[in-house]
Tab-separated table of C-alpha atoms in Angstrom:
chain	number	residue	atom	x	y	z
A	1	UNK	CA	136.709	105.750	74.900
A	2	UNK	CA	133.840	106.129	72.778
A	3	UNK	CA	131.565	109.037	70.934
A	4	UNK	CA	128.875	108.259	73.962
A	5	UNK	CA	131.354	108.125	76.723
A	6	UNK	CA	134.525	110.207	75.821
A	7	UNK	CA	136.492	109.253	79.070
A	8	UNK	CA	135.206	105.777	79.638
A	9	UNK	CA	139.093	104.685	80.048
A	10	UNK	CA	139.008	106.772	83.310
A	11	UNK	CA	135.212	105.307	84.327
A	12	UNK	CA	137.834	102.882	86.560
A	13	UNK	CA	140.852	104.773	87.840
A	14	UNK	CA	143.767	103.346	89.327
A	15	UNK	CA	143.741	103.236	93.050
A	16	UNK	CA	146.002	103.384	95.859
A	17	UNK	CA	145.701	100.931	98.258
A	18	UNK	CA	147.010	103.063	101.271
A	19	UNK	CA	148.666	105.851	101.990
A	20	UNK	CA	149.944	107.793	105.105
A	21	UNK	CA	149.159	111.213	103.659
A	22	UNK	CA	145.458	111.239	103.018
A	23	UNK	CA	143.475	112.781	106.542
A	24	UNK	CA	140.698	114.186	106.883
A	25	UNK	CA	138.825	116.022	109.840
A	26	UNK	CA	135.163	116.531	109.949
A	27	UNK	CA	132.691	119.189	112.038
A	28	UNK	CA	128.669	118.513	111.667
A	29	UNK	CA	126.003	120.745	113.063
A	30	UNK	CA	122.916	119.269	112.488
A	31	UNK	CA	119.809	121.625	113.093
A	32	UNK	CA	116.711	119.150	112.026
A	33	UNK	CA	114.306	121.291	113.458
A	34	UNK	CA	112.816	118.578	115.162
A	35	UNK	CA	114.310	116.483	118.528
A	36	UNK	CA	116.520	113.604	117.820
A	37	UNK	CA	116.334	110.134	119.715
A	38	UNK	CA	120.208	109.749	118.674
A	39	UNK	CA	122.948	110.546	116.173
A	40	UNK	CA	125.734	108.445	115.463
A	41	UNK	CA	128.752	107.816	113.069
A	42	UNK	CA	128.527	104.310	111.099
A	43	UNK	CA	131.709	103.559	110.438
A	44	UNK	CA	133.833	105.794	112.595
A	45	UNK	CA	134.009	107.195	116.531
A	46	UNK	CA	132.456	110.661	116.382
A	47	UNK	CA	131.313	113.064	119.505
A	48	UNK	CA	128.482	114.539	119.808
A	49	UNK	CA	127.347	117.828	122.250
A	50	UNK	CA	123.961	118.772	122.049
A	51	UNK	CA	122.110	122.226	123.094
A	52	UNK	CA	118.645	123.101	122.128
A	53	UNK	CA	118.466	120.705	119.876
A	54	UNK	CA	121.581	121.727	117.835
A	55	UNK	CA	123.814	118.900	117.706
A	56	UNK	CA	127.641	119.209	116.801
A	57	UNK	CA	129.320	116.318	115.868
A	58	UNK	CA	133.549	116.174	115.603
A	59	UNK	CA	135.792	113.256	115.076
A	60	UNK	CA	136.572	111.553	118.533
A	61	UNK	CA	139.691	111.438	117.201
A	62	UNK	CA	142.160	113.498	114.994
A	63	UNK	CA	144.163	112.746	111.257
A	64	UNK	CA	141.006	109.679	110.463
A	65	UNK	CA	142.398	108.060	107.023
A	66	UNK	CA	140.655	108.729	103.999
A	67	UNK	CA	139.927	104.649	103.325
A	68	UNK	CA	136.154	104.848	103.593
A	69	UNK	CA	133.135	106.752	103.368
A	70	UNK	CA	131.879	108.876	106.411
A	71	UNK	CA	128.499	107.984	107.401
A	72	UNK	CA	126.443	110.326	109.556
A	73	UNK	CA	123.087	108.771	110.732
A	74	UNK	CA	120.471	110.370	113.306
A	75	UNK	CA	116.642	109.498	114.040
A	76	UNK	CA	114.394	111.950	115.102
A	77	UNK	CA	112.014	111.461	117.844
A	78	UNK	CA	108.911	109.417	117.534
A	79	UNK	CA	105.652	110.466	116.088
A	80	UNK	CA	102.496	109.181	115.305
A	81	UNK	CA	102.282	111.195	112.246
A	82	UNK	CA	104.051	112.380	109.383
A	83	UNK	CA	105.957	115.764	110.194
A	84	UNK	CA	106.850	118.229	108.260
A	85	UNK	CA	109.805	120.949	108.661
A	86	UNK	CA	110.845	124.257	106.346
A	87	UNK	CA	114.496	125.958	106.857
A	88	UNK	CA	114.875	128.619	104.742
A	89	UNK	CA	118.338	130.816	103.701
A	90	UNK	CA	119.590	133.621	101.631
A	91	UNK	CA	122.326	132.617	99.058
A	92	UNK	CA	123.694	135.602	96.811
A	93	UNK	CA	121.220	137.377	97.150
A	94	UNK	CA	118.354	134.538	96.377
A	95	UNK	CA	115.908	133.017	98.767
A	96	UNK	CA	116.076	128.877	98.981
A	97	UNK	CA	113.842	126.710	101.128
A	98	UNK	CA	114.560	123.823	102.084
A	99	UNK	CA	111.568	121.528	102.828
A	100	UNK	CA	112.076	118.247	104.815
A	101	UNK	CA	109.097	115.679	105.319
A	102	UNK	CA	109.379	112.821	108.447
A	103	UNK	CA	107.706	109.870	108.362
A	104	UNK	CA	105.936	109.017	111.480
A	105	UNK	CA	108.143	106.401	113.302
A	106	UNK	CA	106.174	105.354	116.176
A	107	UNK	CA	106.222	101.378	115.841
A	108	UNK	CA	103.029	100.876	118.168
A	109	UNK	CA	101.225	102.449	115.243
A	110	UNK	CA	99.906	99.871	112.089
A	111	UNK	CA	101.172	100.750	108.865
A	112	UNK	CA	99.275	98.964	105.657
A	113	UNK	CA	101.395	96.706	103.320
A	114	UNK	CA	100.316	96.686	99.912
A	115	UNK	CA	100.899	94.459	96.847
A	116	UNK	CA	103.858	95.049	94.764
A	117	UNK	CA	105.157	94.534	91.400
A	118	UNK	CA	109.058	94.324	91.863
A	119	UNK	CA	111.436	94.358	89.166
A	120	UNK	CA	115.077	93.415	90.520
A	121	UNK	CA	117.896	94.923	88.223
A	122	UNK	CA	121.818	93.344	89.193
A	123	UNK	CA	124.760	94.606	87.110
A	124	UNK	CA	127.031	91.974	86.339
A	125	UNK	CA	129.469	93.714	84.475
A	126	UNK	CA	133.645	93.464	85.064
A	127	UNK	CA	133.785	96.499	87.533
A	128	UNK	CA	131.425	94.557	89.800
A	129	UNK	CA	134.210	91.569	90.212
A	130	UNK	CA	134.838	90.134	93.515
A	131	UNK	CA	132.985	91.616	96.611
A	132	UNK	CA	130.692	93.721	94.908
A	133	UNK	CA	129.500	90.864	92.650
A	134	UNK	CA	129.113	88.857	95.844
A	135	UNK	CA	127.525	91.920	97.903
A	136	UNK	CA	124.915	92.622	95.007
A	137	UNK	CA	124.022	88.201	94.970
A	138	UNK	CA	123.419	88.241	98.734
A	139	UNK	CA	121.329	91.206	98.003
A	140	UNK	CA	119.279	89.992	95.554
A	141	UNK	CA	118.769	86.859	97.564
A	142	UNK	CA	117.414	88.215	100.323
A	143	UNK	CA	115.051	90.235	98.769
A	144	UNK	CA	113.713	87.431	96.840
A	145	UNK	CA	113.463	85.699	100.443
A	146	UNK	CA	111.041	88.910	101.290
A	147	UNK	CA	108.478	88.413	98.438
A	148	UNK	CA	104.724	87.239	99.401
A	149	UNK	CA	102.589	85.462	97.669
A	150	UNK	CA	100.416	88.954	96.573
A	151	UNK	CA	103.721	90.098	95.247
A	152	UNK	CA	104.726	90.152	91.553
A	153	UNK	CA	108.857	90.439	90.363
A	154	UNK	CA	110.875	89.320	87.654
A	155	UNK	CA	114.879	89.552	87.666
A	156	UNK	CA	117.013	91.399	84.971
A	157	UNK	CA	120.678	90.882	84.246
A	158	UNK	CA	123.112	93.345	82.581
A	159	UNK	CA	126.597	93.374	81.369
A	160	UNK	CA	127.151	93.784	77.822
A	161	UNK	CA	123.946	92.030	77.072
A	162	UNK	CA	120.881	92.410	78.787
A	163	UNK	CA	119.010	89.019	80.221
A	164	UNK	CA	115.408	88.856	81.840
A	165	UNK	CA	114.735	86.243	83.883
A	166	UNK	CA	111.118	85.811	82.859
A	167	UNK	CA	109.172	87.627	79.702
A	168	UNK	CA	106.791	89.833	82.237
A	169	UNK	CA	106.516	89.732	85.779
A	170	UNK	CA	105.382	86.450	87.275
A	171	UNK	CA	103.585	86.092	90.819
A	172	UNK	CA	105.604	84.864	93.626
A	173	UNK	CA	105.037	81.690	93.951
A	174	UNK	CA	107.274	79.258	95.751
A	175	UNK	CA	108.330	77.787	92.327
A	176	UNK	CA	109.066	81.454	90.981
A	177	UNK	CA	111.013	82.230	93.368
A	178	UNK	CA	113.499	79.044	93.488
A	179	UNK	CA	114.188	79.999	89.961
A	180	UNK	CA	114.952	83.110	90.628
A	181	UNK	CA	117.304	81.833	92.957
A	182	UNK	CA	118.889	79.406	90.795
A	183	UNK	CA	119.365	82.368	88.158
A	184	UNK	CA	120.866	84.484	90.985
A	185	UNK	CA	123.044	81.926	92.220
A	186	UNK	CA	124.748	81.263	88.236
A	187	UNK	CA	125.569	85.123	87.860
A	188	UNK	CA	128.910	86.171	87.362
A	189	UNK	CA	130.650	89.432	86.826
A	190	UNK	CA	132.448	89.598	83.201
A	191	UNK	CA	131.510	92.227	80.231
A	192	UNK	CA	130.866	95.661	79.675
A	193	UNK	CA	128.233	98.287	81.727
A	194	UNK	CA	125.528	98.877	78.917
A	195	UNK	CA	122.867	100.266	81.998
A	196	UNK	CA	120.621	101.463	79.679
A	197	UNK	CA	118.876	98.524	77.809
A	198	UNK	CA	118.356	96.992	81.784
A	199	UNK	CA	117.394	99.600	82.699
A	200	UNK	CA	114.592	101.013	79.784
A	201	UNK	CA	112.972	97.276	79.876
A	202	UNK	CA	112.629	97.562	83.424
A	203	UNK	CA	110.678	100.615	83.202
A	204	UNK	CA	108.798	99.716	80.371
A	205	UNK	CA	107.391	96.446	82.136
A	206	UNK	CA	103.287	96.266	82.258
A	207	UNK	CA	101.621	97.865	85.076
A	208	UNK	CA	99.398	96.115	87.354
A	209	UNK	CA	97.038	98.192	88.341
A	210	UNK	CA	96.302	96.828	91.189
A	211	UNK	CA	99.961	96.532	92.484
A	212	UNK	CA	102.675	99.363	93.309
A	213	UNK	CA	105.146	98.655	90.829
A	214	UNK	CA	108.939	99.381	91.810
A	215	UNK	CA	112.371	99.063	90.242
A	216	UNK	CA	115.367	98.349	92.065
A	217	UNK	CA	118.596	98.529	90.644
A	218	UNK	CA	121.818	97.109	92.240
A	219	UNK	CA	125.014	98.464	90.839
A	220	UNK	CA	128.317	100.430	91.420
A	221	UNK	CA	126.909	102.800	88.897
A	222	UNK	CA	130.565	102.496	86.576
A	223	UNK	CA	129.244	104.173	83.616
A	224	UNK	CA	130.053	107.524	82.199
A	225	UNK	CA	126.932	108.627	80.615
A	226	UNK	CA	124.909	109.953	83.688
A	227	UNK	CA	123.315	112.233	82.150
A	228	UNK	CA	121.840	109.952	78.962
A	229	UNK	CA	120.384	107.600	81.522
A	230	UNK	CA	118.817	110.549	83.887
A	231	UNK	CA	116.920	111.359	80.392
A	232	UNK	CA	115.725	107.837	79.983
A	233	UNK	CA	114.402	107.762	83.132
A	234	UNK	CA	112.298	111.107	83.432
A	235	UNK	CA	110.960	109.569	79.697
A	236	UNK	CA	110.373	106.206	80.645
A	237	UNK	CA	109.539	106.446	84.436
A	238	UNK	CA	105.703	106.396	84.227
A	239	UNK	CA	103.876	104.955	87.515
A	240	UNK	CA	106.841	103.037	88.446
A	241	UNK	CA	109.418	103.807	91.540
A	242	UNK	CA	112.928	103.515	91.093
A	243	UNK	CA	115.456	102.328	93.844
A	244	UNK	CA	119.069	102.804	93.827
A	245	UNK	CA	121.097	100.206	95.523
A	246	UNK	CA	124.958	101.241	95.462
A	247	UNK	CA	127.391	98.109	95.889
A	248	UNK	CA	131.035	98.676	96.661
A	249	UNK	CA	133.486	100.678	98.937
A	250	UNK	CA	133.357	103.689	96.685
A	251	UNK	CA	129.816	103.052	94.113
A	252	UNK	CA	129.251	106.062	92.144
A	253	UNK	CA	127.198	108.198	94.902
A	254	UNK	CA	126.211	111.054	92.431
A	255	UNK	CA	124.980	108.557	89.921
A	256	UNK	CA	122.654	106.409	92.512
A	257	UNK	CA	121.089	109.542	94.734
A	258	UNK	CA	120.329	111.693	91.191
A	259	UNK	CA	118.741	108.316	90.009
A	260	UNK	CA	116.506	107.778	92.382
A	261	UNK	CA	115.191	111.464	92.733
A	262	UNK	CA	114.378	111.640	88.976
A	263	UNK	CA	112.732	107.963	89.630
A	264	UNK	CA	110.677	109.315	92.443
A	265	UNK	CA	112.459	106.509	94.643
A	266	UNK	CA	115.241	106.692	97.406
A	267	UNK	CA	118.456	105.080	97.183
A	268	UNK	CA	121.099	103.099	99.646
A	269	UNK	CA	124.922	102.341	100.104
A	270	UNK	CA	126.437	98.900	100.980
A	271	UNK	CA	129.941	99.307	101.823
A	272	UNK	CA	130.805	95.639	102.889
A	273	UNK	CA	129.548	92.160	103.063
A	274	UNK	CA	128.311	92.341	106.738
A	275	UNK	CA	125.839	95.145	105.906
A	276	UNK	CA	124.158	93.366	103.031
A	277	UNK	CA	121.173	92.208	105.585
A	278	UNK	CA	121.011	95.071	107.636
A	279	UNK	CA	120.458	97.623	104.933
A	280	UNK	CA	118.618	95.518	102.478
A	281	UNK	CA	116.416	93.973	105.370
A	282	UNK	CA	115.178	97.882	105.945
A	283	UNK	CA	115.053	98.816	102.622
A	284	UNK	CA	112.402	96.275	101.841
A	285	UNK	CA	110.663	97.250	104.751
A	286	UNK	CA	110.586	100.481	103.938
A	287	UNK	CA	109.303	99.678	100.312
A	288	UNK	CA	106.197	97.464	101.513
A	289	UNK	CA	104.994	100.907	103.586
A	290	UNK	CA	104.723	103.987	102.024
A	291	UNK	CA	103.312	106.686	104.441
A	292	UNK	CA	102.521	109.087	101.808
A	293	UNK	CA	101.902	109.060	98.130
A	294	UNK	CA	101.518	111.432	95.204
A	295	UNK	CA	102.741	114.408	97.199
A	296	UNK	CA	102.051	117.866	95.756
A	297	UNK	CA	103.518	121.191	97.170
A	298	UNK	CA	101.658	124.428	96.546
A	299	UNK	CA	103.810	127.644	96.745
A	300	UNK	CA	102.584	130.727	98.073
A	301	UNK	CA	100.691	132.763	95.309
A	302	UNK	CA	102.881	135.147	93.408
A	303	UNK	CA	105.986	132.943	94.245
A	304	UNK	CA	107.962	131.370	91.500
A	305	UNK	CA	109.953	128.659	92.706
A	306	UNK	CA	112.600	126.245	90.841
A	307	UNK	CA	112.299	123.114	93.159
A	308	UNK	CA	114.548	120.271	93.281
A	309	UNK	CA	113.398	117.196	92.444
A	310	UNK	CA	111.001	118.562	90.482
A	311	UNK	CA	108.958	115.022	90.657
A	312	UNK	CA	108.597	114.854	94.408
A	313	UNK	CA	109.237	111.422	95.655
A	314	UNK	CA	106.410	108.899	97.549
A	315	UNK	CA	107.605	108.952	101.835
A	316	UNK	CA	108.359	105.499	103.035
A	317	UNK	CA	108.898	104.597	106.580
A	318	UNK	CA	112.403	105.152	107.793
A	319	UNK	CA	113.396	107.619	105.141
A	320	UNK	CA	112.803	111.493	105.131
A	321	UNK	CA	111.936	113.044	101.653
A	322	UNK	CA	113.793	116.546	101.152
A	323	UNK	CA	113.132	119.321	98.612
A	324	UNK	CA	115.267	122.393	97.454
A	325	UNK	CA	113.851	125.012	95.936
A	326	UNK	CA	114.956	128.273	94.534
A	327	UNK	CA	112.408	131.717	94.995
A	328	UNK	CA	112.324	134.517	92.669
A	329	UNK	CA	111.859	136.547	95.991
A	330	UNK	CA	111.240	136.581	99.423
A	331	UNK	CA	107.913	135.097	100.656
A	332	UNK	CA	106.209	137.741	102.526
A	333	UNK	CA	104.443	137.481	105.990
A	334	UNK	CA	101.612	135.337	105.617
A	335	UNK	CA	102.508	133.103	102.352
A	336	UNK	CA	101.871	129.861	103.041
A	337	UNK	CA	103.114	126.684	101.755
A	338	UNK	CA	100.921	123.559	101.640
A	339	UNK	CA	101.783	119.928	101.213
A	340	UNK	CA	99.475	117.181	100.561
A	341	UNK	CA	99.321	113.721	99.587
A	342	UNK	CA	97.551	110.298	100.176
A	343	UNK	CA	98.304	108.165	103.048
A	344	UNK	CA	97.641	105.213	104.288
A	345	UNK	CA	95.135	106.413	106.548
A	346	UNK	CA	93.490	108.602	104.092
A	347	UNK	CA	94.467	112.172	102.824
A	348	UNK	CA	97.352	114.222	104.492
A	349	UNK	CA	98.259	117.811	104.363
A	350	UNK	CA	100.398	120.670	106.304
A	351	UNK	CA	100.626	124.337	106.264
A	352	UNK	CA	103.582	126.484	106.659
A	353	UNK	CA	103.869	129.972	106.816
C-alpha cells in the first residue's frame, strides 16, 4: 500500500479457481432503434425472439457458471451512411438522452485510409505473467505486421521503468519494423505497474501534422489510481486518440472503457489466446477508417445538458459512438438536436427533434 494507492495490496485479489455455487442468469432486450442483421452471444448459447425489432435475448440454458465474461454482440443492418438514433427517458424526475451514432457498414462502399502516427504502449508488469503477457506479444505483433509504409509508430514498454523503443516516432520501414519485432519478441512480464510515465510520454510524442496520430495501450489495467491517470489524460490528450486494449480473463473493464472515452478513442477485450487475431485484426481496421471526425452536438436552445463523454469521440467503422446526457428539463416540441462532423466524404450532419 502506498499514499498514491491506499489498497494496492488488494489491486490483485486472491481467486477461486472454481466453484459450484456461483450462477448467474441473464435477460437482454435490446431496442437499437434501428434493424439488426443478427445478435449473438460470444462466449455462451443465448436465444433470441424478435418482434418489431425488439429483440430479447435469455440464456439457452439455465444456472451458466460465473467463469467468464458475458459477451453480447449484434450488427445492425447495412447502410450506406452514417445513422444516427436518440432514445430518451425520465429518471427521478430528470430527462436523459441517450444519443447513439452508426457507422455506415455497407462494404460495397470505399472508405479512405489515411496516414497514421501509431504509438504502441504494452505493460509488462508482474500481473501480466503468463497468458496475458503472451496475449498482449501476439498483439503487438500483429499490429506491427499491419503498418504501411505512410505509417509512423514507435513502441513503449512499462513495468516499473518505462522503455521507448525509439526517441520519436520513426516511419515504417521494413527495417523499423523488424526491430520492433525483435524488441517485442525480448519482453517479459516482471516489475511493478507505474502506467503513468508510459503513458504521459506517449501522449506527449510530436504531432505530425500530416498524420492521425493514435495511442494504443495494451494492458490488464492492474493499477489502483484510476482516477490520477483519467486526469493525465484529459491534460495531456491533445490531437492524439487513445485506444484501450484489455488483456486477460478478467482486465480491469472500468479502467479501459473510461480511458478511452476521456481519450476520445474506443477500447476492446481479449479474453484468450485464440481471439488475439480476430479482435486485433478489426481493431486496426477500424483505426485506418474513421467515418467521422471532430463531431460536435448542438442542444436545443434553452437546454442545459451535462453530456457524457464530454469530449465526443471520432466514429470508426465497426464501432458505434454513444453519448449520455443529463437535461435540466424536458425538450419541448420542436427542439432540435444537431450533430455534425467531417467525413470522409466531406461534411456530415443530422437533425433530431
Amino acid at each position: 500500500d502506498t499514499d498514491r494507492v491506499p489498497d494496492a495490496s488488494l489491486v490483485t485479489p486472491p481467486q477461486v479457481a472454481s466453484s459450484k455455487d456461483h450462477r448467474i442468469s441473464v435477460h437482454a432486450v435490446i431496442d437499437a432503434g434501428l434493424p439488426l442483421e443478427f445478435v449473438a452471444s460470444r462466449y455462451h448459447p443465448v436465444k433470441v425472439e424478435e418482434q418489431d425489432d425488439i429483440y430479447d435475448v435469455r440464456f439457452a440454458q439455465s444456472g451458466i457458471a460465473m467463469d467468464h465474461d458475458f459477451e453480447l454482440i449484434w450488427r445492425p443492418s447495412r447502410s450506406a451512411s452514417p445513422r444516427a438514433m436518440l432514445f430518451s427517458e425520465t429518471l427521478d424526475g430528470a430527462p436523459h438522452l441517450l444519443l447513439m451514432i452508426v457507422p455506415p457498414n455497407d462494404k460495397d462502399v470505399s472508405t479512405v485510409i489515411l496516414p497514421r502516427d501509431l504509438v504502441f504502449v504494452i505493460d509488462t508488469s508482474g500481473s501480466m505473467h503468463g497468458v496475458s503477457i503472451q496475449q498482449a506479444k501476439r498483439a503487438l505483433q500483429l499490429a506491427l505486421t499491419g503498418l504501411r509504409p505512410v505509417d509512423r509508430f514507435n513502441v513503449i514498454q512499462f513495468n516499473s521503468v518505462t522503455e521507448m523503443l525509439f526517441t520519436g516516432s520513426v516511419t515504417a520501414t521494413a527495417d523499423n519494423v523488424d526491430r520492433a519485432r525483435k524488441f517485442v519478441d525480448n519482453l517479459q512480464a516482471n516489475g511493478g505497474t507505474e502506467m503513468r510515465p508510459a503513458l504521459q510520454r506517449a501522449l506527449r510524442s510530436a504531432d505530425v501534422p500530416t498524420h492521425l496520430r493514435q495511442v494504443i495501450f495494451i494492458t490488464d489495467g492492474s493499477v489502483g489510481n484510476e482516477t490520477e491517470l483519467y486526469s493525465l489524460i484529459e491534460n495531456e490528450l491533445g490531437n492524439a486518440r487513445l485506444f484501450t486494449v484489455g488483456i486477460g480473463s478478467a482486465p480491469n473493464g472500468w479502467f479501459m472503457r473510461r480511458a478511452a472515452e476521456s481519450g476520445r478513442g474506443t477500447h476492446v477485450t481479449i479474453s484468450a489466446l485464440h481471439e488475439v487475431n480476430e479482435k486485433m485484426g478489426r481493431l486496426f481496421r477500424k483505426l485506418e477508417r474513421p467515418q467521422v471526425t471532430d463531431i460536435v452536438v448542438e442542444w436545443p436552445d434553452d437546454v442545459e445538458a451535462v453530456p457524457y463523454p464530454a469530449k465526443v469521440p471520432d466514429l470508426y467503422d465497426g464501432e458505434p459512438v454513444v453519448i449520455r446526457a443529463r437535461l435540466k428539463r424536458v425538450p419541448r416540441s420542436g427542439d432540435q438536436l444537431k450533430i455534425s462532423g467531417r467525413s470522409a466524404g466531406g461534411e456530415w450532419g443530422a437533425e433530431m427533434s
